[in-house]
Structure formats: C-alpha cells, structure tokens
Short mmCIF file of C-alpha atoms in Angstrom, two decimals:
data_model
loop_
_atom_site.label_atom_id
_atom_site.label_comp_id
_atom_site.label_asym_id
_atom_site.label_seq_id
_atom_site.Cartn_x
_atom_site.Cartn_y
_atom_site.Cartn_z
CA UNK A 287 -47.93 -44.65 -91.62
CA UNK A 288 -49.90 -41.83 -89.68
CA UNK A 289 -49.82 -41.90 -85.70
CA UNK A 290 -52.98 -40.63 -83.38
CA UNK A 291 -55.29 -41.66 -80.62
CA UNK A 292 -58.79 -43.06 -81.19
CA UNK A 293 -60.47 -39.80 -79.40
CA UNK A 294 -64.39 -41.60 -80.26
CA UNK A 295 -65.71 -45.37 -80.93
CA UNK A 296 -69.05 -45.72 -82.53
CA UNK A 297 -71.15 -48.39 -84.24
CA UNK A 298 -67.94 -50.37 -85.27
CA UNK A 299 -66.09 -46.67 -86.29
CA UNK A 300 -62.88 -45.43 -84.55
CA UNK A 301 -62.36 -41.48 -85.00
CA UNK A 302 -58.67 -40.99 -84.58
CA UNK A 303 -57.33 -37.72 -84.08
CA UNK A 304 -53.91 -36.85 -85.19
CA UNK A 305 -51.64 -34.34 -83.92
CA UNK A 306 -52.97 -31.16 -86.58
CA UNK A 307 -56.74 -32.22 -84.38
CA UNK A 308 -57.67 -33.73 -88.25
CA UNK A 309 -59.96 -36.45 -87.40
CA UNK A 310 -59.87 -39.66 -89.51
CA UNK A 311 -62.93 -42.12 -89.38
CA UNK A 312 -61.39 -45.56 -89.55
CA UNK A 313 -62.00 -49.33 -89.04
CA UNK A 314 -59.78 -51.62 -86.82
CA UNK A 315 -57.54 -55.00 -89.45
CA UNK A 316 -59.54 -57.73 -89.09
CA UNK A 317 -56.50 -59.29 -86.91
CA UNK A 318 -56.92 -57.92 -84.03
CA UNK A 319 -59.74 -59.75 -83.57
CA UNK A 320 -57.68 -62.98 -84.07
CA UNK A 321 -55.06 -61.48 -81.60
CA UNK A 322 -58.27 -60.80 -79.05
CA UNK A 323 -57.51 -57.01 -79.09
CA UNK A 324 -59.79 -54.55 -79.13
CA UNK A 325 -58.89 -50.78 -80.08
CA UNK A 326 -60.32 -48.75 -76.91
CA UNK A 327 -60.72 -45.03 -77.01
CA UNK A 328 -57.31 -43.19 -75.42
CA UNK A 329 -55.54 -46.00 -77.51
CA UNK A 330 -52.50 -44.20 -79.88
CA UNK A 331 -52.79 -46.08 -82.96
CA UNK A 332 -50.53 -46.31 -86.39
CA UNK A 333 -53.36 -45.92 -89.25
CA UNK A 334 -53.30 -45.69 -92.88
CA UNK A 335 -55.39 -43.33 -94.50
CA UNK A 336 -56.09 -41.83 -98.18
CA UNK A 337 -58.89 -39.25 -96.85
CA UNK A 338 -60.35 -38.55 -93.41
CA UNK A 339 -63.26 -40.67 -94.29
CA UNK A 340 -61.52 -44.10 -95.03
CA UNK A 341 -58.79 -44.99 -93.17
CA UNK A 342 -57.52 -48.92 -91.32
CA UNK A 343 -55.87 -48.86 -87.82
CA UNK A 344 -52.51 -50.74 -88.68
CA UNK A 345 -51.22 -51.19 -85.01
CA UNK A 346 -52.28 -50.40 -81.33
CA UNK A 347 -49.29 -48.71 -79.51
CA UNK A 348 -48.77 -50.10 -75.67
CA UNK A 349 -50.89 -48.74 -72.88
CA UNK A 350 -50.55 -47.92 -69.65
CA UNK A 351 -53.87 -48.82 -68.42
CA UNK A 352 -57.02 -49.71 -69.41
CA UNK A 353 -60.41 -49.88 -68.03
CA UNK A 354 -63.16 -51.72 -68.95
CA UNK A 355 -66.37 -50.22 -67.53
CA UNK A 356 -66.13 -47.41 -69.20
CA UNK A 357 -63.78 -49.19 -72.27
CA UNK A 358 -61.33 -46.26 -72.03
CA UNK A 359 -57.18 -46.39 -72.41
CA UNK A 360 -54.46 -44.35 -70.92
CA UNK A 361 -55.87 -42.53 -68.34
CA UNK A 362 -54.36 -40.32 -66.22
CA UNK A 363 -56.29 -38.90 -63.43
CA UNK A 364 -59.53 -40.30 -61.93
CA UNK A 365 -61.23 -37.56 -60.24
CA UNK A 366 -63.82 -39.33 -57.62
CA UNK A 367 -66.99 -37.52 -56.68
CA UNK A 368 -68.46 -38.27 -53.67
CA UNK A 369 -71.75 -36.50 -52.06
CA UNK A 370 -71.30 -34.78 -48.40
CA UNK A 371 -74.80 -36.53 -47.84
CA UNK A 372 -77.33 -37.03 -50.36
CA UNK A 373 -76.55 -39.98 -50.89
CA UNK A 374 -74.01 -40.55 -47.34
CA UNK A 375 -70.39 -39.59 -47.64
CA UNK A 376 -68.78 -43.20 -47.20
CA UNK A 377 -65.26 -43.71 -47.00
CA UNK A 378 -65.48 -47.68 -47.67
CA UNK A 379 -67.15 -46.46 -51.01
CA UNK A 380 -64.33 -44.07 -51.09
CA UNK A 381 -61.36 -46.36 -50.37
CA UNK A 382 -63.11 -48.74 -53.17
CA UNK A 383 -62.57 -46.04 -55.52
CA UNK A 384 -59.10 -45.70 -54.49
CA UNK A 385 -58.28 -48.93 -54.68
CA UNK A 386 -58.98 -49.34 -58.23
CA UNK A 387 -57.76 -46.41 -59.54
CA UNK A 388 -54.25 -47.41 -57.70
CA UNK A 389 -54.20 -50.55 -59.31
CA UNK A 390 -54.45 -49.15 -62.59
CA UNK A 391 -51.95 -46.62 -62.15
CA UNK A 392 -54.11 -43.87 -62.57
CA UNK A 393 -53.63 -41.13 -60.17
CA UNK A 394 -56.85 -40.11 -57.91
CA UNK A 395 -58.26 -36.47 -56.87
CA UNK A 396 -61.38 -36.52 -54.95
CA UNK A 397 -64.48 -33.84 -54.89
CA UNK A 398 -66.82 -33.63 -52.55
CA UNK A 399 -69.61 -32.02 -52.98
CA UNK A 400 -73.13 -30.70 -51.44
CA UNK A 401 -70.83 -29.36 -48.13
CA UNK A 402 -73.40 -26.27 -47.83
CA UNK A 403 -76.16 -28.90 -46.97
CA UNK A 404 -74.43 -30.34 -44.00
CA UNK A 405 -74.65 -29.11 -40.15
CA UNK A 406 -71.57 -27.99 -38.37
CA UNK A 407 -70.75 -31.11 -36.74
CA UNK A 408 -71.34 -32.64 -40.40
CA UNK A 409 -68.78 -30.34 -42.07
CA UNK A 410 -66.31 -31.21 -39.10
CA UNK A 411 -66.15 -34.94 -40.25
CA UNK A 412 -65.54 -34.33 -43.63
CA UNK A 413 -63.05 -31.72 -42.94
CA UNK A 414 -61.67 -34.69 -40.92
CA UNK A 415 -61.55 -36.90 -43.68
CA UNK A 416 -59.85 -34.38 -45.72
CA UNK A 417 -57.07 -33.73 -43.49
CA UNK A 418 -56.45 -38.14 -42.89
CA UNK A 419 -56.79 -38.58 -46.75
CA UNK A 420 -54.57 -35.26 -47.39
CA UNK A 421 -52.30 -36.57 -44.98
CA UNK A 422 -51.93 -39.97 -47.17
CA UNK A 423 -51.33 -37.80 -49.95
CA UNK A 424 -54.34 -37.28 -51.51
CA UNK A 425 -55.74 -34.45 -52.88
CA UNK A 426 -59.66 -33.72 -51.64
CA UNK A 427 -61.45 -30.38 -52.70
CA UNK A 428 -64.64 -29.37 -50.73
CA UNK A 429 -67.66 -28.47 -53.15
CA UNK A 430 -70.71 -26.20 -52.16
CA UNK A 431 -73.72 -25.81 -54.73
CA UNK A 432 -73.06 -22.50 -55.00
CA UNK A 433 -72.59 -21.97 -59.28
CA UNK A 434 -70.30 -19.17 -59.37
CA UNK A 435 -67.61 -20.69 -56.99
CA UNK A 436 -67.77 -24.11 -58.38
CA UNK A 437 -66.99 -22.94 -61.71
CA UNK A 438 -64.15 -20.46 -60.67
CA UNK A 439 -62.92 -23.71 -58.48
CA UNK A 440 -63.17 -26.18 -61.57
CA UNK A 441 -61.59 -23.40 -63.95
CA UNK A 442 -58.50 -23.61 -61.92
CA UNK A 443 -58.50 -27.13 -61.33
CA UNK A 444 -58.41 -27.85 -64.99
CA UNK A 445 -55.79 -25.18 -66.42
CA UNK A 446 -53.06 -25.96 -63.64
CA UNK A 447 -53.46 -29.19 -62.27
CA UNK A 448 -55.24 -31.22 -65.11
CA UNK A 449 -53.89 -29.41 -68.64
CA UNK A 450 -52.98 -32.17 -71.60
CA UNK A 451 -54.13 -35.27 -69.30
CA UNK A 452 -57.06 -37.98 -70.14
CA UNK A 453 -59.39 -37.92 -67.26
CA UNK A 454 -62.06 -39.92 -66.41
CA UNK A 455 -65.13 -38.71 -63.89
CA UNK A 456 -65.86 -41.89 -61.37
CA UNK A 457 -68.00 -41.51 -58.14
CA UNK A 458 -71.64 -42.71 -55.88
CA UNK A 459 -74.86 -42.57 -58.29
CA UNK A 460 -76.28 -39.13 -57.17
CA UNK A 461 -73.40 -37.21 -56.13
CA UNK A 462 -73.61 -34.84 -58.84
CA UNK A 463 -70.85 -36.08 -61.60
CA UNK A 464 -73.06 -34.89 -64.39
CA UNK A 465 -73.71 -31.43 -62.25
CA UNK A 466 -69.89 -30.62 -62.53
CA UNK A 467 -69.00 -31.80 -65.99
CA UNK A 468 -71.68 -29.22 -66.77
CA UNK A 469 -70.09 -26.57 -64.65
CA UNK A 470 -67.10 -27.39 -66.22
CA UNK A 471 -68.38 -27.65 -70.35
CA UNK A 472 -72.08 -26.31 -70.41
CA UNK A 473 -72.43 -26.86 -74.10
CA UNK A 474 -72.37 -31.11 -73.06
CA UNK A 475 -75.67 -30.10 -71.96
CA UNK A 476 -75.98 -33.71 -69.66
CA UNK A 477 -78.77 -34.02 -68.22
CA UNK A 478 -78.85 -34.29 -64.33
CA UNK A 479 -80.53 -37.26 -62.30
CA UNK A 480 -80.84 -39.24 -65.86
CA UNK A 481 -78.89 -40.70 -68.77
CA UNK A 482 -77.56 -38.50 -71.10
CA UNK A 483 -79.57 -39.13 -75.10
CA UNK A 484 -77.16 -36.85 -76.24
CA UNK A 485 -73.97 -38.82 -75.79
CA UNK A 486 -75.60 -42.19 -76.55
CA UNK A 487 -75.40 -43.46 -72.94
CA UNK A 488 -78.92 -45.61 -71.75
CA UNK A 489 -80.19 -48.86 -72.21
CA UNK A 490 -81.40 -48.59 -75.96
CA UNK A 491 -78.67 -46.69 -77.39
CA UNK A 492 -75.79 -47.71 -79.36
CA UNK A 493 -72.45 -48.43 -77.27
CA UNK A 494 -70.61 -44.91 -77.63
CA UNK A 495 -67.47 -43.86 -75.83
CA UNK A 496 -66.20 -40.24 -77.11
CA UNK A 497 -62.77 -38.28 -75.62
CA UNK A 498 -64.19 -34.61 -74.80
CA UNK A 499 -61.75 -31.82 -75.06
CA UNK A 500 -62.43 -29.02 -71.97
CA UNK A 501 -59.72 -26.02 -71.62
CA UNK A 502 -56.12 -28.00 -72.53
CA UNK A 503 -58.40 -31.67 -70.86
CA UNK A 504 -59.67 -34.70 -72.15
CA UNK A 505 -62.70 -36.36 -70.44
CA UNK A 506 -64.25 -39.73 -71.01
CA UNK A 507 -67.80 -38.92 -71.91
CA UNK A 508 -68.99 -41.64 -69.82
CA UNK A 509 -69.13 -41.22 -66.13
CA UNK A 510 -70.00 -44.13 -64.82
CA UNK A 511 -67.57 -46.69 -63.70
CA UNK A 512 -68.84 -49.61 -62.01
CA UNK A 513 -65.92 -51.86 -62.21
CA UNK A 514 -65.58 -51.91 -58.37
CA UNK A 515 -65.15 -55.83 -57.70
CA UNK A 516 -61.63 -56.90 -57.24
CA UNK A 517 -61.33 -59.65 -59.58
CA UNK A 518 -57.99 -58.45 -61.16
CA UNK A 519 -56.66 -57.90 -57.59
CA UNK A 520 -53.91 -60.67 -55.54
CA UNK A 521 -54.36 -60.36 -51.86
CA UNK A 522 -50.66 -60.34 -51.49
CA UNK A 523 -50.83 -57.36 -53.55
CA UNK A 524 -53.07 -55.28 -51.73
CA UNK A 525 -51.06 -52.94 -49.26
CA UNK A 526 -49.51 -51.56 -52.46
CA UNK A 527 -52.78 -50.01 -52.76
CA UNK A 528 -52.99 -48.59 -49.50
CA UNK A 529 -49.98 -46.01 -49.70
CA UNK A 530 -49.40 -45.59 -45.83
CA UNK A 531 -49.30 -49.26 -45.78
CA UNK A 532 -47.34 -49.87 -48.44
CA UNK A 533 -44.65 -47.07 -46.99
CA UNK A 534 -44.27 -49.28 -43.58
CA UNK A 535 -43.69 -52.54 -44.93
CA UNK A 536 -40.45 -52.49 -44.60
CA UNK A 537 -40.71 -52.07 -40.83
CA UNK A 538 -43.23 -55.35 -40.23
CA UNK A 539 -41.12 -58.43 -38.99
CA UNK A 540 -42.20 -60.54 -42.40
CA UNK A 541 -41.17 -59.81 -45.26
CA UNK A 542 -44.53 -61.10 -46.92
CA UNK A 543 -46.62 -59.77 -44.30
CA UNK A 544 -50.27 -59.26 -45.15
CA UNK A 545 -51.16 -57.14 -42.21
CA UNK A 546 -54.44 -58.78 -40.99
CA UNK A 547 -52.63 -61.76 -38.35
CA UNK A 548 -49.28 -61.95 -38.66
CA UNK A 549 -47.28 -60.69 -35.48
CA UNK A 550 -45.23 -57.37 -34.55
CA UNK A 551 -46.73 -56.09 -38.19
CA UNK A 552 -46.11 -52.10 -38.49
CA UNK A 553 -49.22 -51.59 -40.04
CA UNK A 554 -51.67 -52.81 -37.11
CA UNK A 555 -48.88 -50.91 -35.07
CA UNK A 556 -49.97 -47.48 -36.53
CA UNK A 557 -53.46 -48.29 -36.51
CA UNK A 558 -53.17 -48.77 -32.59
CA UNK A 559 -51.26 -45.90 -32.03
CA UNK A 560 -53.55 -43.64 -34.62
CA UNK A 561 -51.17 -42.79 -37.53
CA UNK A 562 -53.61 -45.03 -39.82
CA UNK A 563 -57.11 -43.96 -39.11
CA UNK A 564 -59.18 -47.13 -38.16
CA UNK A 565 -61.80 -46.74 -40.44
CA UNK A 566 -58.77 -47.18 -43.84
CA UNK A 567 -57.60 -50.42 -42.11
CA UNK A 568 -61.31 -51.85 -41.21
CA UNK A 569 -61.55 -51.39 -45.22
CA UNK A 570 -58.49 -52.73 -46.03
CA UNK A 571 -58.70 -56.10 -44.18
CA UNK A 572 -62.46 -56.06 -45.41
CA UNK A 573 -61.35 -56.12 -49.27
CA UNK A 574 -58.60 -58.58 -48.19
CA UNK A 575 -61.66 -60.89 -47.09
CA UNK A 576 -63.70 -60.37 -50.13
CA UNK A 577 -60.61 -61.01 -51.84
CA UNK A 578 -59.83 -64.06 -50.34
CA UNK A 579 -63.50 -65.39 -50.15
CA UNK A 580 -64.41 -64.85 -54.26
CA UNK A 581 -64.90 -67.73 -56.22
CA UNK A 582 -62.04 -68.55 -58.68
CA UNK A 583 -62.02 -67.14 -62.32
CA UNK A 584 -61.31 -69.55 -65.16
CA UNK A 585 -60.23 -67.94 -68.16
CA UNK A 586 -61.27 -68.78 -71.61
CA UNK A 587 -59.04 -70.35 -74.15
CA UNK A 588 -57.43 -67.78 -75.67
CA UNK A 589 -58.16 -65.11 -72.86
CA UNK A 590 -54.91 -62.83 -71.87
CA UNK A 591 -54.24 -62.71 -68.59
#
C-alpha cells in the first residue's frame, strides 16, 4: 500500500502525490460513497497503484479540518485579504473571517492591502486596527501597490513563516487576492477582477480544485471562500472563537457565561474599561444573535454530523 495526499481533483480523477513528488492519477473505491465520504484535495490517502496512470484510493487518513467552499482538507494557515478601501476595510467582515477560520483550527494571518490609497487619518485607523488585532495575537501585514515591495514582502512571508504548510487565500471580492497570488507565482497567470479559465474556476467550467506548490508552500488554487454563515457554530461555543474572550472566562461569575446578559461577566468588564475594543464585542454578540435567530438544520438520513 502506497501513502500520499490528493494534491488535484478533476472530472471524477484524484492526482495523488507521493513523497518522491511522483504523481499517480487515481479513482476513489466505490465505498466511500456508501460510507458518505468524499476524498477532498489536502486529504493523505493509502492507494494502490501498478503505474502512475491507474491507481484506487484504498483509505482516507483522518483530517484535521476540512472546508467545504473551497472542498479543501488539512489546512493550515488562512491568510485573509482585506482592502484598505476599495472595497471598505470592515472589521465585522474581518472578525467573520476569523471566526471561521478559528473554528476550523486553522490558524489566521491577515493582509491588508491598497494602504498607499488612503489619507493620513485613513492609514491611522488601520494602523489602529493592527495594533488591537496584534494585540489579540494576530498577525496583520500592511500592503501598498507598490510591485517591488510586495514581492520582497511576500518572498519572506512564504520562506520563514509559511514553508511546508497548506494554505488557503480567503478575503472581500475586490481586495486583490488574485493580485498577490500573482506577486507571489507569476507563471499562475490569474487574471485580476475576473475568474480565472486557466484553473477551471467560473460558472461553465468543470469543478477543479488543484494544491499549487510556491517556494517550500502549498496553496489552494481557489480563492474564494464563501462559507461565512455559522451553521456549524453552537452559541455556547462562541467565545472560544474570540481569543481575548475565551482567555477571561475564567474570571466571569458563571461558569457557562455567554457574555451578552449575564451579570459581573469579565468580558463586558474589559469592554467597559477598553481592553476589548468595542467594535470585536458589537460583532461578537451580533454573530451570537444570528446564531441564535437561524432556523434549525435537519440532517438527512445518513448525514454525519
């Protein structure tokens, strides 16, 4: 039995890559279908194969995530891109992001980009944001158009903080996701403002997800991610998404408090006295609400929960 990770899923084909970089085309047993599995691309797989051309994934290995818009597996980083303006910096868009990346276990780094476009007083409220988000213990670089720096700031990004780890590119329609992964690769060639023909992504082209290796990376070809409802989300579970709310919860009088009415709560404490900017918790208690409002899901017989 052979061991690698589907690195490309096309018309019914998995390409699986072993650890030489020898790249089997294969087909999925019939019983995973049965078992309501489907092999994603960042799976690691067991496969049996005679020649590169023919060969049957055996067994999906566990992950430790999984998203479904785009279908990728074991991810490690999600690096958000979010426009200075051009479409508006938002931080509710931002902490939507967050949210869902947390919940997958998937650790975030934010880019913003298109700072050389904003006025001074602009570039003071991201550099604002920057410093509350650092301060939570996320990373946020600061992008300006110009090509030269954005490639030497990319370069360096992706040899010491990103080497040997399966990244996915998330982030606001028109903030320039495509722009970067062509700083980053300019042989992908994607084209900017539109869908990309040559990686199979647009409305009449066959479904096509394909693991792109840049410097010691590997980036999901697809960068849109519009999974950004909450439907796999608990209220009660939440604040774990929230780090500096999560980190207090031990101070709140309940022990199951949700932070939104319950009394002497640490969280609302810190907002009052400014060591959780407003603007996080205004977002927070809005998802609770949206969590709390949504209509119930009933799954299908058979459906894994």
């Amino acid at each position: 039995m052979q061991k690698g990770q589907i690195t490309k899923a096309l018309s019914g084909f998995y390409y699986v890559t072993d650890e030489t970089k020898t790249i089997y085309q294969t087909r999925a047993r019939g019983v995973f279908r049965n078992q309501n599995l489907t092999p994603l691309v960042g799976d690691y797989v067991e496969f049996e194969s005679d020649n590169v051309q023919e060969g049957l994934i055996q067994k999906l290995l566990e992950r430790k995530n999984e998203l479904s818009r785009p279908p990728v597996a074991n991810v490690d980083v999600g690096i958000i891109v979010m426009a200075a303006t051009d479409p508006a910096f938002s931080t509710q868009l931002l902490d939507r992001f967050l949210v869902m990346l947390e919940a997958k276990h998937i650790i975030p780094y934010i880019v913003v980009t298109k700072m050389d476009l904003l006025t001074e007083a602009e570039k003071q409220l991201i550099l604002s944001y920057q410093s509350d988000y650092q301060t939570i213990g996320y990373q946020m670089m600061l992008m300006e158009e110009a090509e030269d720096d954005r490639s030497e700031q990319l370069e360096t990004l992706f040899k010491d903080r990103f080497s040997n780890q399966l990244l996915v590119f998330i982030g606001q329609s028109g903030a320039g996701k495509s722009t970067l992964l062509n700083v980053i690769d300019p042989s992908l060639e994607l084209k900017v403002g539109e869908t990309s023909r040559s990686l199979g992504r647009g409305k009449h082209t066959t479904r096509h997800v394909e693991l792109i290796k840049v410097f010691d990376s590997l980036i999901a070809d697809t960068p849109g991610f519009s999974a950004l409802s909450f439907d796999e989300i608990e209220k009660e579970e939440l604040s774990e998404y929230f780090p500096e709310m999560w980190d207090r919860r031990a101070e709140c009088k309940f022990s199951g408090c949700l932070h939104v009415n319950e009394p002497k709560c640490a969280v609302k404490k810190a907002v009052s006295e400014g060591d959780i900017p407003e603007y996080r918790y205004a977002d927070y208690v809005l998802f609770f609400e949206e969590i709390q409002n949504r209509k119930p899901r009933y799954k299908r017989k058979g459906e894994s929960s």
